[in-house]
Amino acid sequence: MRGGVLRLGLMAALAIVLLGSCSVGESVVAMGDVSLEGWNEPVNITYDNSDTSTLLDMDVTLHVNRRFDASSIALEITTLTPDSLRYSESVTLPVRMRWTSNRAKTTDIALPYRRDVHFAHEGEYYISLRPLQNVVGVEAAGITFQMKR
């Protein structure tokens, strides 16, 4: 019993040291729910930027159920900046996923969208994700903002 507690304590200390040496920055996820019948309406999210010097990686994040079976997803992504500039683009993102458990009914998937993004202004960025066709099996959609250090 005492040896097991000591071993557990050493493993926890090692995990803390290893995690402390990683240079993974803060991550923010902004998501919105979609209709269970199918995703065909825009999902609007807000990202509040207070750091104009840190670069970000952005992934489209989908919370999907077993009905989702797309190999790619076509989206129109529109961004409105704090100084009222609007940028819109159509993208097709490949989907690579596999279920890690036969029991899981839902899972989250991250689709790489943009790397080394620089938000030059402080304030709220409004981002709209609109599928270009109906997508079945998506329960929520959004973006993960990963700060790079």
mmCIF file of C-alpha atoms in Angstrom:
data_model
loop_
_atom_site.group_PDB
_atom_site.id
_atom_site.type_symbol
_atom_site.label_atom_id
_atom_site.label_comp_id
_atom_site.label_asym_id
_atom_site.label_seq_id
_atom_site.Cartn_x
_atom_site.Cartn_y
_atom_site.Cartn_z
ATOM 1 C CA MET A 1 0.000 0.000 0.000
ATOM 2 C CA ARG A 2 2.722 2.481 1.009
ATOM 3 C CA GLY A 3 4.775 1.616 -2.098
ATOM 4 C CA GLY A 4 1.737 2.231 -4.314
ATOM 5 C CA VAL A 5 1.171 5.687 -2.808
ATOM 6 C CA LEU A 6 4.854 6.555 -3.237
ATOM 7 C CA ARG A 7 4.809 5.348 -6.844
ATOM 8 C CA LEU A 8 1.641 7.365 -7.520
ATOM 9 C CA GLY A 9 3.268 10.464 -6.018
ATOM 10 C CA LEU A 10 6.377 10.048 -8.176
ATOM 11 C CA MET A 11 4.261 9.595 -11.308
ATOM 12 C CA ALA A 12 2.275 12.744 -10.496
ATOM 13 C CA ALA A 13 5.476 14.743 -9.921
ATOM 14 C CA LEU A 14 6.912 13.497 -13.224
ATOM 15 C CA ALA A 15 3.703 14.448 -15.045
ATOM 16 C CA ILE A 16 3.850 17.969 -13.596
ATOM 17 C CA VAL A 17 7.485 18.379 -14.682
ATOM 18 C CA LEU A 18 6.723 17.117 -18.191
ATOM 19 C CA LEU A 19 3.657 19.322 -18.557
ATOM 20 C CA GLY A 20 5.566 22.308 -17.241
ATOM 21 C CA SER A 21 8.215 21.892 -19.911
ATOM 22 C CA CYS A 22 5.692 21.919 -22.769
ATOM 23 C CA SER A 23 5.267 25.254 -24.504
ATOM 24 C CA VAL A 24 1.623 24.856 -25.455
ATOM 25 C CA GLY A 25 -0.194 28.167 -25.216
ATOM 26 C CA GLU A 26 -3.651 28.935 -23.986
ATOM 27 C CA SER A 27 -6.552 27.575 -25.985
ATOM 28 C CA VAL A 28 -10.005 29.127 -26.379
ATOM 29 C CA VAL A 29 -12.930 27.259 -27.946
ATOM 30 C CA ALA A 30 -15.978 29.174 -29.192
ATOM 31 C CA MET A 31 -18.870 27.001 -30.392
ATOM 32 C CA GLY A 32 -22.540 27.180 -31.218
ATOM 33 C CA ASP A 33 -25.228 24.490 -31.408
ATOM 34 C CA VAL A 34 -26.775 23.457 -34.714
ATOM 35 C CA SER A 35 -30.026 21.718 -35.616
ATOM 36 C CA LEU A 36 -29.965 17.960 -35.085
ATOM 37 C CA GLU A 37 -31.854 17.592 -38.368
ATOM 38 C CA GLY A 38 -28.816 18.855 -40.267
ATOM 39 C CA TRP A 39 -26.435 21.774 -40.227
ATOM 40 C CA ASN A 40 -27.439 24.261 -42.896
ATOM 41 C CA GLU A 41 -27.600 27.589 -41.025
ATOM 42 C CA PRO A 42 -24.666 29.809 -40.011
ATOM 43 C CA VAL A 43 -23.058 29.386 -36.600
ATOM 44 C CA ASN A 44 -21.932 32.759 -35.254
ATOM 45 C CA ILE A 45 -19.191 32.979 -32.664
ATOM 46 C CA THR A 46 -17.250 35.767 -30.990
ATOM 47 C CA TYR A 47 -13.566 35.886 -30.123
ATOM 48 C CA ASP A 48 -12.487 38.649 -27.721
ATOM 49 C CA ASN A 49 -8.886 39.538 -28.583
ATOM 50 C CA SER A 50 -6.787 41.327 -25.972
ATOM 51 C CA ASP A 51 -3.343 40.330 -27.273
ATOM 52 C CA THR A 52 -2.223 41.871 -30.551
ATOM 53 C CA SER A 53 1.243 40.309 -30.568
ATOM 54 C CA THR A 54 0.644 36.564 -30.125
ATOM 55 C CA LEU A 55 0.091 34.384 -33.166
ATOM 56 C CA LEU A 56 -2.835 31.966 -33.226
ATOM 57 C CA ASP A 57 -3.621 28.662 -34.875
ATOM 58 C CA MET A 58 -7.287 28.259 -35.750
ATOM 59 C CA ASP A 59 -9.083 24.918 -36.167
ATOM 60 C CA VAL A 60 -12.712 24.450 -37.137
ATOM 61 C CA THR A 61 -14.057 22.252 -34.349
ATOM 62 C CA LEU A 62 -17.079 20.010 -34.827
ATOM 63 C CA HIS A 63 -18.976 18.043 -32.192
ATOM 64 C CA VAL A 64 -20.399 15.136 -34.188
ATOM 65 C CA ASN A 65 -22.507 12.049 -33.638
ATOM 66 C CA ARG A 66 -22.473 8.655 -35.365
ATOM 67 C CA ARG A 67 -24.562 9.991 -38.289
ATOM 68 C CA PHE A 68 -21.638 12.162 -39.415
ATOM 69 C CA ASP A 69 -19.736 10.502 -42.269
ATOM 70 C CA ALA A 70 -18.377 13.329 -44.436
ATOM 71 C CA SER A 71 -14.902 13.026 -45.931
ATOM 72 C CA SER A 72 -14.743 16.807 -46.403
ATOM 73 C CA ILE A 73 -16.783 19.829 -45.445
ATOM 74 C CA ALA A 74 -17.314 22.977 -47.519
ATOM 75 C CA LEU A 75 -17.807 26.183 -45.525
ATOM 76 C CA GLU A 76 -18.105 29.891 -46.053
ATOM 77 C CA ILE A 77 -16.206 31.547 -43.207
ATOM 78 C CA THR A 78 -16.778 35.251 -42.664
ATOM 79 C CA THR A 79 -14.834 37.368 -40.173
ATOM 80 C CA LEU A 80 -15.808 40.854 -39.024
ATOM 81 C CA THR A 81 -12.941 42.662 -37.283
ATOM 82 C CA PRO A 82 -13.213 45.235 -34.459
ATOM 83 C CA ASP A 83 -12.529 48.022 -36.992
ATOM 84 C CA SER A 84 -15.472 46.774 -39.137
ATOM 85 C CA LEU A 85 -13.523 45.100 -41.935
ATOM 86 C CA ARG A 86 -15.233 42.014 -43.347
ATOM 87 C CA TYR A 87 -13.417 39.080 -44.923
ATOM 88 C CA SER A 88 -15.245 36.105 -46.375
ATOM 89 C CA GLU A 89 -13.884 32.956 -47.993
ATOM 90 C CA SER A 90 -15.116 29.565 -49.102
ATOM 91 C CA VAL A 91 -12.997 26.636 -47.992
ATOM 92 C CA THR A 92 -13.217 22.873 -48.245
ATOM 93 C CA LEU A 93 -11.615 21.145 -45.289
ATOM 94 C CA PRO A 94 -10.721 17.435 -45.390
ATOM 95 C CA VAL A 95 -12.128 15.358 -42.543
ATOM 96 C CA ARG A 96 -9.945 12.662 -41.041
ATOM 97 C CA MET A 97 -11.482 10.963 -38.060
ATOM 98 C CA ARG A 98 -12.040 7.609 -36.519
ATOM 99 C CA TRP A 99 -13.990 6.613 -33.483
ATOM 100 C CA THR A 100 -11.804 5.760 -30.506
ATOM 101 C CA SER A 101 -14.519 3.736 -28.792
ATOM 102 C CA ASN A 102 -17.372 1.568 -30.021
ATOM 103 C CA ARG A 103 -19.502 2.916 -27.158
ATOM 104 C CA ALA A 104 -19.017 6.620 -27.858
ATOM 105 C CA LYS A 105 -22.090 8.319 -29.285
ATOM 106 C CA THR A 106 -20.351 11.656 -29.981
ATOM 107 C CA THR A 107 -16.843 12.974 -30.472
ATOM 108 C CA ASP A 108 -15.054 16.224 -31.276
ATOM 109 C CA ILE A 109 -12.953 16.655 -34.393
ATOM 110 C CA ALA A 110 -10.546 19.475 -35.214
ATOM 111 C CA LEU A 111 -10.076 20.522 -38.830
ATOM 112 C CA PRO A 112 -6.989 22.693 -39.389
ATOM 113 C CA TYR A 113 -8.100 26.026 -40.855
ATOM 114 C CA ARG A 114 -5.446 28.767 -40.431
ATOM 115 C CA ARG A 115 -1.929 28.820 -38.955
ATOM 116 C CA ASP A 116 0.045 31.791 -37.576
ATOM 117 C CA VAL A 117 -2.915 34.172 -37.578
ATOM 118 C CA HIS A 118 -2.273 37.702 -36.311
ATOM 119 C CA PHE A 119 -5.262 39.631 -34.957
ATOM 120 C CA ALA A 120 -3.986 43.196 -35.193
ATOM 121 C CA HIS A 121 -6.750 44.864 -33.175
ATOM 122 C CA GLU A 122 -8.005 44.482 -29.646
ATOM 123 C CA GLY A 123 -11.718 43.816 -29.344
ATOM 124 C CA GLU A 124 -14.343 41.402 -30.569
ATOM 125 C CA TYR A 125 -13.933 39.449 -33.782
ATOM 126 C CA TYR A 126 -17.213 38.022 -35.083
ATOM 127 C CA ILE A 127 -16.874 34.843 -37.115
ATOM 128 C CA SER A 128 -19.625 33.072 -39.021
ATOM 129 C CA LEU A 129 -19.338 29.460 -40.186
ATOM 130 C CA ARG A 130 -21.886 28.571 -42.873
ATOM 131 C CA PRO A 131 -21.948 25.144 -44.513
ATOM 132 C CA LEU A 132 -22.324 25.293 -48.291
ATOM 133 C CA GLN A 133 -24.489 22.166 -48.170
ATOM 134 C CA ASN A 134 -26.528 20.415 -45.498
ATOM 135 C CA VAL A 135 -24.289 18.397 -43.152
ATOM 136 C CA VAL A 136 -25.841 15.552 -41.158
ATOM 137 C CA GLY A 137 -24.465 14.441 -37.802
ATOM 138 C CA VAL A 138 -23.011 17.744 -36.580
ATOM 139 C CA GLU A 139 -24.364 18.827 -33.181
ATOM 140 C CA ALA A 140 -22.179 21.918 -32.631
ATOM 141 C CA ALA A 141 -19.596 23.844 -34.628
ATOM 142 C CA GLY A 142 -17.025 26.490 -33.827
ATOM 143 C CA ILE A 143 -13.373 27.412 -33.796
ATOM 144 C CA THR A 144 -10.516 26.551 -31.470
ATOM 145 C CA PHE A 145 -8.031 29.432 -31.070
ATOM 146 C CA GLN A 146 -4.639 28.097 -29.954
ATOM 147 C CA MET A 147 -2.179 30.775 -28.829
ATOM 148 C CA LYS A 148 1.401 30.051 -29.899
ATOM 149 C CA ARG A 149 4.244 30.695 -27.466
#
